[in-house]
Short mmCIF file of C-alpha atoms in Angstrom, two decimals:
data_model
loop_
_atom_site.label_atom_id
_atom_site.label_comp_id
_atom_site.label_asym_id
_atom_site.label_seq_id
_atom_site.Cartn_x
_atom_site.Cartn_y
_atom_site.Cartn_z
CA MET C 22 0.00 0.00 0.00
CA GLN C 23 1.28 3.47 -0.93
CA PHE C 24 0.80 6.56 1.24
CA ARG C 25 0.16 8.71 -1.84
CA ASP C 26 -0.04 6.35 -4.80
CA LEU C 27 2.03 8.09 -7.47
CA LYS C 28 2.88 4.76 -9.09
CA LYS C 29 -0.77 4.01 -9.81
CA GLN C 30 -1.30 7.56 -11.03
CA TYR C 31 1.51 7.17 -13.57
CA GLN C 32 0.12 3.82 -14.75
CA VAL C 33 -3.25 5.46 -15.41
CA LEU C 34 -1.71 8.51 -17.13
CA LYS C 35 1.19 6.69 -18.81
CA LYS C 36 0.20 7.21 -22.45
CA PRO C 37 -0.45 10.99 -22.38
CA MET C 38 2.38 11.47 -19.88
CA ASP C 39 4.96 9.72 -22.05
CA GLU C 40 3.77 11.63 -25.10
CA ALA C 41 4.05 14.97 -23.29
CA ILE C 42 7.56 14.23 -22.08
CA SER C 43 8.63 12.96 -25.50
CA LYS C 44 7.55 16.21 -27.15
CA VAL C 45 9.87 18.14 -24.83
CA LEU C 46 12.74 15.75 -25.52
CA GLU C 47 12.21 15.98 -29.27
CA ALA C 48 12.10 19.79 -29.24
CA SER C 49 15.05 19.91 -26.77
CA ASN C 50 13.71 23.15 -25.31
CA TYR C 51 14.19 22.33 -21.65
CA ILE C 52 14.07 25.84 -20.17
CA SER C 53 11.15 28.22 -20.79
CA GLY C 54 9.59 26.06 -23.49
CA THR C 55 6.09 26.80 -24.78
CA GLN C 56 4.61 24.32 -22.28
CA VAL C 57 5.51 26.64 -19.41
CA ALA C 58 3.46 29.59 -20.68
CA GLU C 59 0.62 27.24 -21.62
CA LEU C 60 0.56 25.80 -18.12
CA GLU C 61 0.57 29.27 -16.54
CA GLU C 62 -2.49 30.25 -18.59
CA LYS C 63 -4.33 27.06 -17.61
CA LEU C 64 -3.46 27.41 -13.92
CA ALA C 65 -4.54 31.06 -13.81
CA ALA C 66 -7.85 30.15 -15.43
CA TYR C 67 -8.42 27.25 -13.04
CA VAL C 68 -7.66 29.27 -9.92
CA GLY C 69 -9.55 32.31 -11.21
CA VAL C 70 -6.86 35.01 -11.21
CA LYS C 71 -5.20 37.15 -13.89
CA HIS C 72 -1.62 36.00 -13.44
CA CYS C 73 0.20 32.75 -12.72
CA ILE C 74 4.00 32.88 -12.55
CA THR C 75 5.64 29.47 -12.23
CA CYS C 76 8.93 28.97 -10.39
CA GLY C 77 11.36 26.36 -9.09
CA ASN C 78 9.50 25.24 -5.95
CA GLY C 79 6.94 26.26 -3.36
CA THR C 80 9.53 27.76 -1.03
CA ASP C 81 10.79 30.04 -3.80
CA ALA C 82 7.19 31.01 -4.49
CA LEU C 83 6.85 32.35 -0.94
CA THR C 84 10.21 34.12 -1.20
CA LEU C 85 9.28 35.77 -4.49
CA ALA C 86 6.07 37.10 -2.96
CA LEU C 87 7.92 38.60 0.00
CA MET C 88 10.54 40.12 -2.32
CA THR C 89 7.81 41.69 -4.43
CA TRP C 90 6.42 43.49 -1.38
CA GLY C 91 9.88 44.49 -0.19
CA ILE C 92 9.47 42.68 3.13
CA GLY C 93 12.56 42.82 5.31
CA GLU C 94 14.12 44.00 8.56
CA GLY C 95 11.68 45.62 10.97
CA ASP C 96 8.64 43.91 9.46
CA ALA C 97 6.46 41.45 11.38
CA VAL C 98 5.03 38.56 9.38
CA PHE C 99 2.44 36.38 11.12
CA VAL C 100 2.70 32.62 10.52
CA PRO C 101 0.65 29.70 11.91
CA ASP C 102 2.61 27.68 14.45
CA PHE C 103 1.38 24.37 13.02
CA THR C 104 2.76 24.24 9.46
CA PHE C 105 5.76 23.21 7.37
CA PHE C 106 9.03 25.02 8.09
CA SER C 107 9.18 26.97 4.82
CA SER C 108 6.13 29.06 5.77
CA ALA C 109 8.29 30.78 8.41
CA GLU C 110 11.78 30.08 7.01
CA THR C 111 11.23 32.34 4.01
CA VAL C 112 10.20 35.20 6.28
CA ALA C 113 13.40 34.96 8.31
CA TYR C 114 15.47 34.57 5.14
CA GLU C 115 14.25 37.98 3.97
CA GLY C 116 15.35 39.53 7.27
CA ALA C 117 11.80 39.99 8.60
CA THR C 118 10.54 38.60 11.91
CA PRO C 119 8.13 35.65 11.91
CA VAL C 120 5.50 35.99 14.63
CA PHE C 121 3.77 32.70 15.38
CA VAL C 122 0.03 32.28 15.77
CA ASP C 123 -1.95 29.37 17.19
CA VAL C 124 -4.34 27.27 15.09
CA LEU C 125 -7.85 25.83 15.38
CA GLU C 126 -8.17 22.18 16.35
CA ASP C 127 -11.17 21.50 14.10
CA THR C 128 -9.59 22.75 10.86
CA PHE C 129 -5.82 22.89 11.67
CA ASN C 130 -5.77 26.40 10.18
CA MET C 131 -4.79 29.82 11.57
CA ASP C 132 -6.85 30.99 14.54
CA PRO C 133 -8.05 34.55 13.79
CA ASP C 134 -8.36 35.37 17.50
CA SER C 135 -4.76 34.31 18.16
CA LEU C 136 -3.68 36.34 15.12
CA GLU C 137 -5.38 39.49 16.33
CA ARG C 138 -3.87 39.14 19.81
CA ALA C 139 -0.42 38.77 18.25
CA VAL C 140 -0.89 41.82 16.01
CA LYS C 141 -1.98 43.94 18.97
CA ALA C 142 0.99 42.72 21.03
CA VAL C 143 3.43 43.63 18.25
CA LEU C 144 1.90 47.08 17.90
CA ALA C 145 1.99 47.61 21.67
CA GLU C 146 5.69 46.71 21.78
CA GLY C 147 6.39 49.22 19.01
CA LYS C 148 9.53 47.60 17.57
CA LEU C 149 8.10 45.93 14.48
CA THR C 150 5.57 46.90 11.82
CA PRO C 151 2.85 44.32 11.03
CA LYS C 152 3.03 43.78 7.26
CA VAL C 153 1.92 40.30 6.19
CA MET C 154 -0.01 37.28 7.38
CA VAL C 155 1.06 33.97 5.83
CA VAL C 156 -2.19 32.01 5.72
CA VAL C 157 -1.67 28.30 5.14
CA ASP C 158 -4.45 26.14 3.67
CA LEU C 159 -3.29 23.18 5.73
CA PHE C 160 -3.94 19.61 4.61
CA GLY C 161 -6.06 20.97 1.73
CA LEU C 162 -8.67 23.09 3.51
CA PRO C 163 -8.96 26.85 2.88
CA ALA C 164 -8.59 28.98 6.00
CA ASP C 165 -11.27 31.31 7.38
CA TYR C 166 -10.60 34.13 4.91
CA ASP C 167 -13.74 36.07 5.80
CA ARG C 168 -12.37 36.81 9.28
CA LEU C 169 -8.73 36.99 8.24
CA GLN C 170 -9.47 39.56 5.52
CA LYS C 171 -11.19 41.81 8.05
CA ILE C 172 -8.10 41.68 10.28
CA ALA C 173 -5.84 42.38 7.27
CA ASP C 174 -7.96 45.38 6.32
CA GLN C 175 -8.10 46.71 9.88
CA TYR C 176 -4.33 46.63 10.37
CA GLY C 177 -3.21 47.33 6.80
CA MET C 178 -1.57 43.97 6.15
CA TYR C 179 -1.14 41.83 3.06
CA ILE C 180 -2.44 38.27 2.92
CA LEU C 181 0.10 35.82 1.51
CA GLU C 182 -1.82 32.62 0.88
CA ASP C 183 0.39 29.54 1.24
CA GLY C 184 -1.72 27.14 -0.81
CA ALA C 185 0.97 24.47 -1.18
CA GLN C 186 -1.34 21.85 0.31
CA GLY C 187 -4.61 23.38 -0.73
CA PHE C 188 -4.70 23.31 -4.54
CA GLY C 189 -8.23 22.40 -5.63
CA GLY C 190 -9.76 23.49 -2.35
CA ALA C 191 -12.53 26.08 -2.48
CA CYS C 192 -14.84 28.23 -0.41
CA LYS C 193 -18.01 29.99 -1.51
CA GLY C 194 -17.20 29.71 -5.19
CA ARG C 195 -13.55 30.77 -4.92
CA ARG C 196 -10.60 28.42 -5.29
CA VAL C 197 -7.41 28.19 -3.29
CA GLY C 198 -4.87 30.48 -4.92
CA SER C 199 -7.32 33.35 -5.23
CA PHE C 200 -7.71 34.37 -1.57
CA GLY C 201 -4.37 36.09 -1.04
CA ASP C 202 -3.16 39.43 -2.30
CA ILE C 203 -0.49 37.07 -3.59
CA SER C 204 -0.95 33.31 -3.35
CA THR C 205 1.47 30.44 -3.85
CA THR C 206 1.46 26.72 -4.42
CA SER C 207 3.94 23.85 -4.59
CA PHE C 208 4.18 21.09 -7.16
CA PHE C 209 6.17 18.76 -4.90
CA PRO C 210 5.21 15.24 -6.09
CA ALA C 211 2.98 14.40 -3.10
CA LYS C 212 0.92 17.61 -3.30
CA PRO C 213 -2.65 17.55 -4.69
CA LEU C 214 -1.20 18.69 -8.03
CA GLY C 215 2.40 17.53 -8.15
CA CYS C 216 5.09 17.16 -10.79
CA TYR C 217 7.99 14.68 -11.03
CA GLY C 218 10.44 16.83 -9.10
CA ASP C 219 10.27 20.32 -7.64
CA GLY C 220 8.09 23.11 -8.91
CA GLY C 221 5.94 25.99 -7.70
CA ALA C 222 3.76 28.89 -8.76
CA VAL C 223 2.64 32.34 -7.64
CA PHE C 224 -0.82 33.79 -8.31
CA THR C 225 -2.02 37.41 -8.27
CA ASP C 226 -4.45 39.81 -9.90
CA ASN C 227 -2.01 42.71 -9.56
CA ASP C 228 -0.31 43.58 -12.86
CA GLU C 229 2.60 45.45 -11.26
CA TRP C 230 3.36 42.63 -8.85
CA ALA C 231 3.15 40.09 -11.66
CA ALA C 232 5.78 42.00 -13.63
CA LEU C 233 8.06 42.11 -10.58
CA LEU C 234 7.57 38.40 -9.91
CA LYS C 235 8.56 37.56 -13.49
CA SER C 236 11.67 39.68 -13.12
CA TYR C 237 12.72 38.41 -9.70
CA ARG C 238 12.44 34.74 -10.71
CA ILE C 239 15.02 35.23 -13.51
CA HIS C 240 17.90 37.15 -11.93
CA GLY C 241 16.03 40.47 -11.78
CA LYS C 242 15.64 40.48 -15.54
CA GLY C 243 14.72 43.68 -17.35
CA THR C 244 14.02 43.99 -21.07
CA GLY C 245 16.49 41.29 -22.11
CA LYS C 246 18.47 38.31 -20.87
CA TYR C 247 21.51 40.42 -19.97
CA ASP C 248 19.60 43.46 -18.74
CA ASN C 249 19.41 42.97 -14.97
CA VAL C 250 17.56 45.80 -13.28
CA ARG C 251 17.27 44.37 -9.75
CA ILE C 252 18.74 41.60 -7.61
CA GLY C 253 16.69 38.50 -8.19
CA MET C 254 17.07 34.73 -8.10
CA ASN C 255 17.14 31.76 -10.44
CA SER C 256 13.83 29.96 -10.03
CA ARG C 257 12.27 28.67 -13.23
CA LEU C 258 9.95 25.73 -13.77
CA ASP C 259 11.55 23.28 -16.22
CA THR C 260 9.70 22.59 -19.47
CA ILE C 261 9.46 18.86 -18.73
CA GLN C 262 7.78 19.57 -15.39
CA ALA C 263 5.36 21.96 -17.10
CA ALA C 264 4.45 19.26 -19.63
CA ILE C 265 3.91 16.75 -16.82
CA LEU C 266 1.72 19.21 -14.93
CA GLN C 267 -0.48 19.85 -17.96
CA VAL C 268 -1.33 16.15 -18.10
CA LYS C 269 -1.89 15.98 -14.36
CA LEU C 270 -4.00 19.14 -14.28
CA GLN C 271 -6.41 17.67 -16.81
CA ALA C 272 -6.80 14.51 -14.72
CA PHE C 273 -7.14 16.60 -11.56
CA GLU C 274 -9.96 18.64 -13.06
CA GLU C 275 -11.73 15.69 -14.69
CA TYR C 276 -11.80 13.20 -11.81
CA GLU C 277 -8.95 13.25 -9.27
CA LEU C 278 -10.31 16.02 -7.04
CA GLU C 279 -13.74 14.40 -6.99
CA ASP C 280 -12.30 10.95 -6.30
CA VAL C 281 -10.02 12.05 -3.45
CA ASN C 282 -12.99 13.78 -1.82
CA ARG C 283 -14.97 10.54 -2.17
CA VAL C 284 -12.16 8.60 -0.45
CA ALA C 285 -11.97 11.20 2.32
CA ALA C 286 -15.74 11.03 2.84
CA VAL C 287 -15.50 7.27 3.41
CA TYR C 288 -12.80 7.77 6.05
CA THR C 289 -14.91 10.41 7.78
CA GLU C 290 -18.09 8.36 7.82
CA GLN C 291 -16.44 5.16 9.06
CA LEU C 292 -13.97 6.64 11.56
CA LYS C 293 -15.90 9.54 13.13
CA ASP C 294 -17.05 7.43 16.08
CA CYS C 295 -13.56 6.29 17.13
CA VAL C 296 -11.13 9.16 16.33
CA LYS C 297 -11.42 12.89 15.71
CA VAL C 298 -11.77 13.35 11.95
CA PRO C 299 -11.13 16.54 9.94
CA GLU C 300 -13.95 19.06 9.92
CA ILE C 301 -14.99 20.59 6.60
CA PRO C 302 -17.11 23.69 7.29
CA GLU C 303 -20.26 24.25 5.27
CA GLY C 304 -19.51 25.77 1.88
CA TYR C 305 -15.90 24.55 1.88
CA LEU C 306 -14.14 21.99 -0.33
CA SER C 307 -10.78 20.46 0.59
CA GLY C 308 -8.00 19.59 -1.85
CA TRP C 309 -6.97 16.82 0.59
CA ALA C 310 -3.20 16.95 0.61
CA GLN C 311 -3.48 14.77 3.71
CA TYR C 312 -6.23 13.08 5.68
CA SER C 313 -5.17 13.69 9.28
CA ILE C 314 -6.96 12.25 12.29
CA LEU C 315 -6.44 13.11 15.95
CA LEU C 316 -6.02 10.45 18.64
CA LYS C 317 -6.73 11.06 22.33
CA ASP C 318 -3.06 11.53 23.22
CA LYS C 319 0.52 10.93 22.04
CA GLU C 320 0.67 7.41 23.45
CA ALA C 321 -2.46 6.39 21.54
CA ARG C 322 -1.17 8.04 18.35
CA ASP C 323 2.26 6.38 18.51
CA SER C 324 0.70 3.02 19.37
CA LEU C 325 -1.67 3.20 16.41
CA GLN C 326 1.11 4.21 14.03
CA ALA C 327 3.22 1.26 15.17
CA TYR C 328 0.25 -1.08 14.77
CA LEU C 329 -0.42 0.14 11.23
CA LYS C 330 3.26 -0.28 10.35
CA GLU C 331 3.17 -3.90 11.56
CA GLN C 332 0.35 -4.47 9.06
CA ASP C 333 2.27 -2.75 6.21
CA VAL C 334 0.04 0.32 6.29
CA PRO C 335 2.00 3.59 5.90
CA SER C 336 1.16 6.69 7.91
CA MET C 337 2.86 10.04 8.55
CA ILE C 338 3.03 12.62 11.31
CA TYR C 339 2.48 16.17 10.03
CA TYR C 340 3.92 17.79 12.20
CA PRO C 341 5.79 16.54 15.30
CA LYS C 342 6.62 20.03 16.59
CA GLY C 343 5.39 23.59 16.17
CA MET C 344 7.34 26.42 14.59
CA HIS C 345 8.12 28.01 17.96
CA GLN C 346 9.70 24.69 19.03
CA GLN C 347 12.08 24.50 16.07
CA THR C 348 15.77 24.92 16.97
CA ALA C 349 16.15 27.56 14.27
CA PHE C 350 13.59 29.75 16.07
CA ALA C 351 14.84 29.17 19.62
CA GLY C 352 14.51 32.35 21.64
CA CYS C 353 12.01 33.98 19.31
CA GLU C 354 9.53 36.44 20.82
CA LEU C 355 6.16 34.72 21.39
CA TYR C 356 4.17 37.86 22.26
CA GLY C 357 2.21 36.18 25.02
CA GLU C 358 0.83 33.35 22.91
CA THR C 359 1.02 29.84 24.41
CA PHE C 360 0.20 27.68 21.33
CA LYS C 361 -1.78 25.19 23.40
CA VAL C 362 -3.70 23.88 20.41
CA SER C 363 -0.65 23.55 18.17
CA GLU C 364 1.37 21.72 20.83
CA ASP C 365 -1.55 19.41 21.60
CA ILE C 366 -2.14 18.57 17.93
CA CYS C 367 1.55 17.79 17.37
CA GLY C 368 1.26 14.93 19.83
CA ARG C 369 -2.02 13.53 18.52
CA VAL C 370 -2.06 13.95 14.75
CA LEU C 371 -1.65 11.09 12.26
CA ALA C 372 -2.07 11.19 8.47
CA LEU C 373 -3.54 8.15 6.72
CA PRO C 374 -2.97 6.80 3.19
CA LEU C 375 -4.89 9.00 0.77
CA SER C 376 -5.05 9.15 -3.01
CA PRO C 377 -7.64 9.39 -5.79
CA TYR C 378 -6.36 5.92 -6.66
CA LEU C 379 -6.69 4.32 -3.21
CA THR C 380 -8.60 1.07 -3.69
CA GLU C 381 -11.66 0.23 -1.63
CA GLU C 382 -9.88 -2.89 -0.38
CA ASP C 383 -6.88 -0.95 0.89
CA GLN C 384 -9.01 1.75 2.47
CA GLN C 385 -11.17 -0.78 4.27
CA LYS C 386 -8.02 -2.41 5.64
CA VAL C 387 -6.90 0.93 7.07
CA ILE C 388 -10.31 1.56 8.59
CA ARG C 389 -10.56 -1.94 10.08
CA LEU C 390 -7.14 -1.69 11.72
CA ILE C 391 -7.91 1.73 13.23
CA ARG C 392 -11.22 0.52 14.60
CA GLU C 393 -9.55 -2.58 16.03
CA LYS C 394 -6.80 -0.62 17.72
CA THR C 395 -9.09 2.03 19.18
CA GLY C 396 -11.55 -0.57 20.45
CA ALA C 397 -14.45 0.64 18.31
CA LYS C 398 -17.34 -1.66 17.53
CA ALA C 399 -17.01 -3.60 14.28
#
């Protein structure tokens, strides 16, 4: 059994995938081939924004957004405590200060109340200027953008949507990638829409920012290859990866998103009486990067994971520690926040095998083992 069955996906998509890759090999245009621009147009249309700028990976996508806004020393950027390291790493890399915010147990996403307390604490201290909130659509579910936008408007902050896990997710008719002033995604292979290596993209409706993003991703390029008008970086999506993503995007739109939601619904229905299952608020759709359950405590979580492993069922812990507990952020200012929810979740969370291609037989095995181990009725 595979945790995210990329092997089965390739078997299903083999013919169009091989053809797409062969076209790149035959043309030998490996950097900035026509497939890249074609993919950007398709992604922008799918997400529902004017501009999509592809890049080398999801971490670079976050960095490019921060560079575009000129974020740096003296700026406070608010980041959920329960997320992958790059959400905060990129902030520190630009010289700004990441300020961590607790999350909600039911959705795993940023807690607006914790965010507002942190913003007020930063303002009261008077050393930093609140500039950006990095809002992560964790495990596939869009965050509470209605409340977060009000806070952004009140305090004059940008929303940087980290949609690396959320591609395909939606809320009230809008898709992940359209909620931020600038939004990003990752095409890491295990993401909802992944390539066969690293890749990423940035989304925005702002024409000026789009032009800056295109420049920054290619060494601060101006009018020509050797006209460098600003200090940038080298972060381009390879043509082969763009070709791969075009094939995968079609499958994602046609059936994968629907199928992964069907698989998730089965988990929810058959596990809700024995573990805490993810909550999908009314009007929301998840892209389901992971299906993460919560056990009663760390001992129960670790015991279940070991039991599943004995039965050749893979599982993962996303994430074993919060951002404020990372060695790299030791000694950071916490502004009075205690991160009780984040710390609690880190000890209880467990992600189960999930894929549009997960067979009913394999899923029922996972469910049976969890019910057995937790003592639930058959």
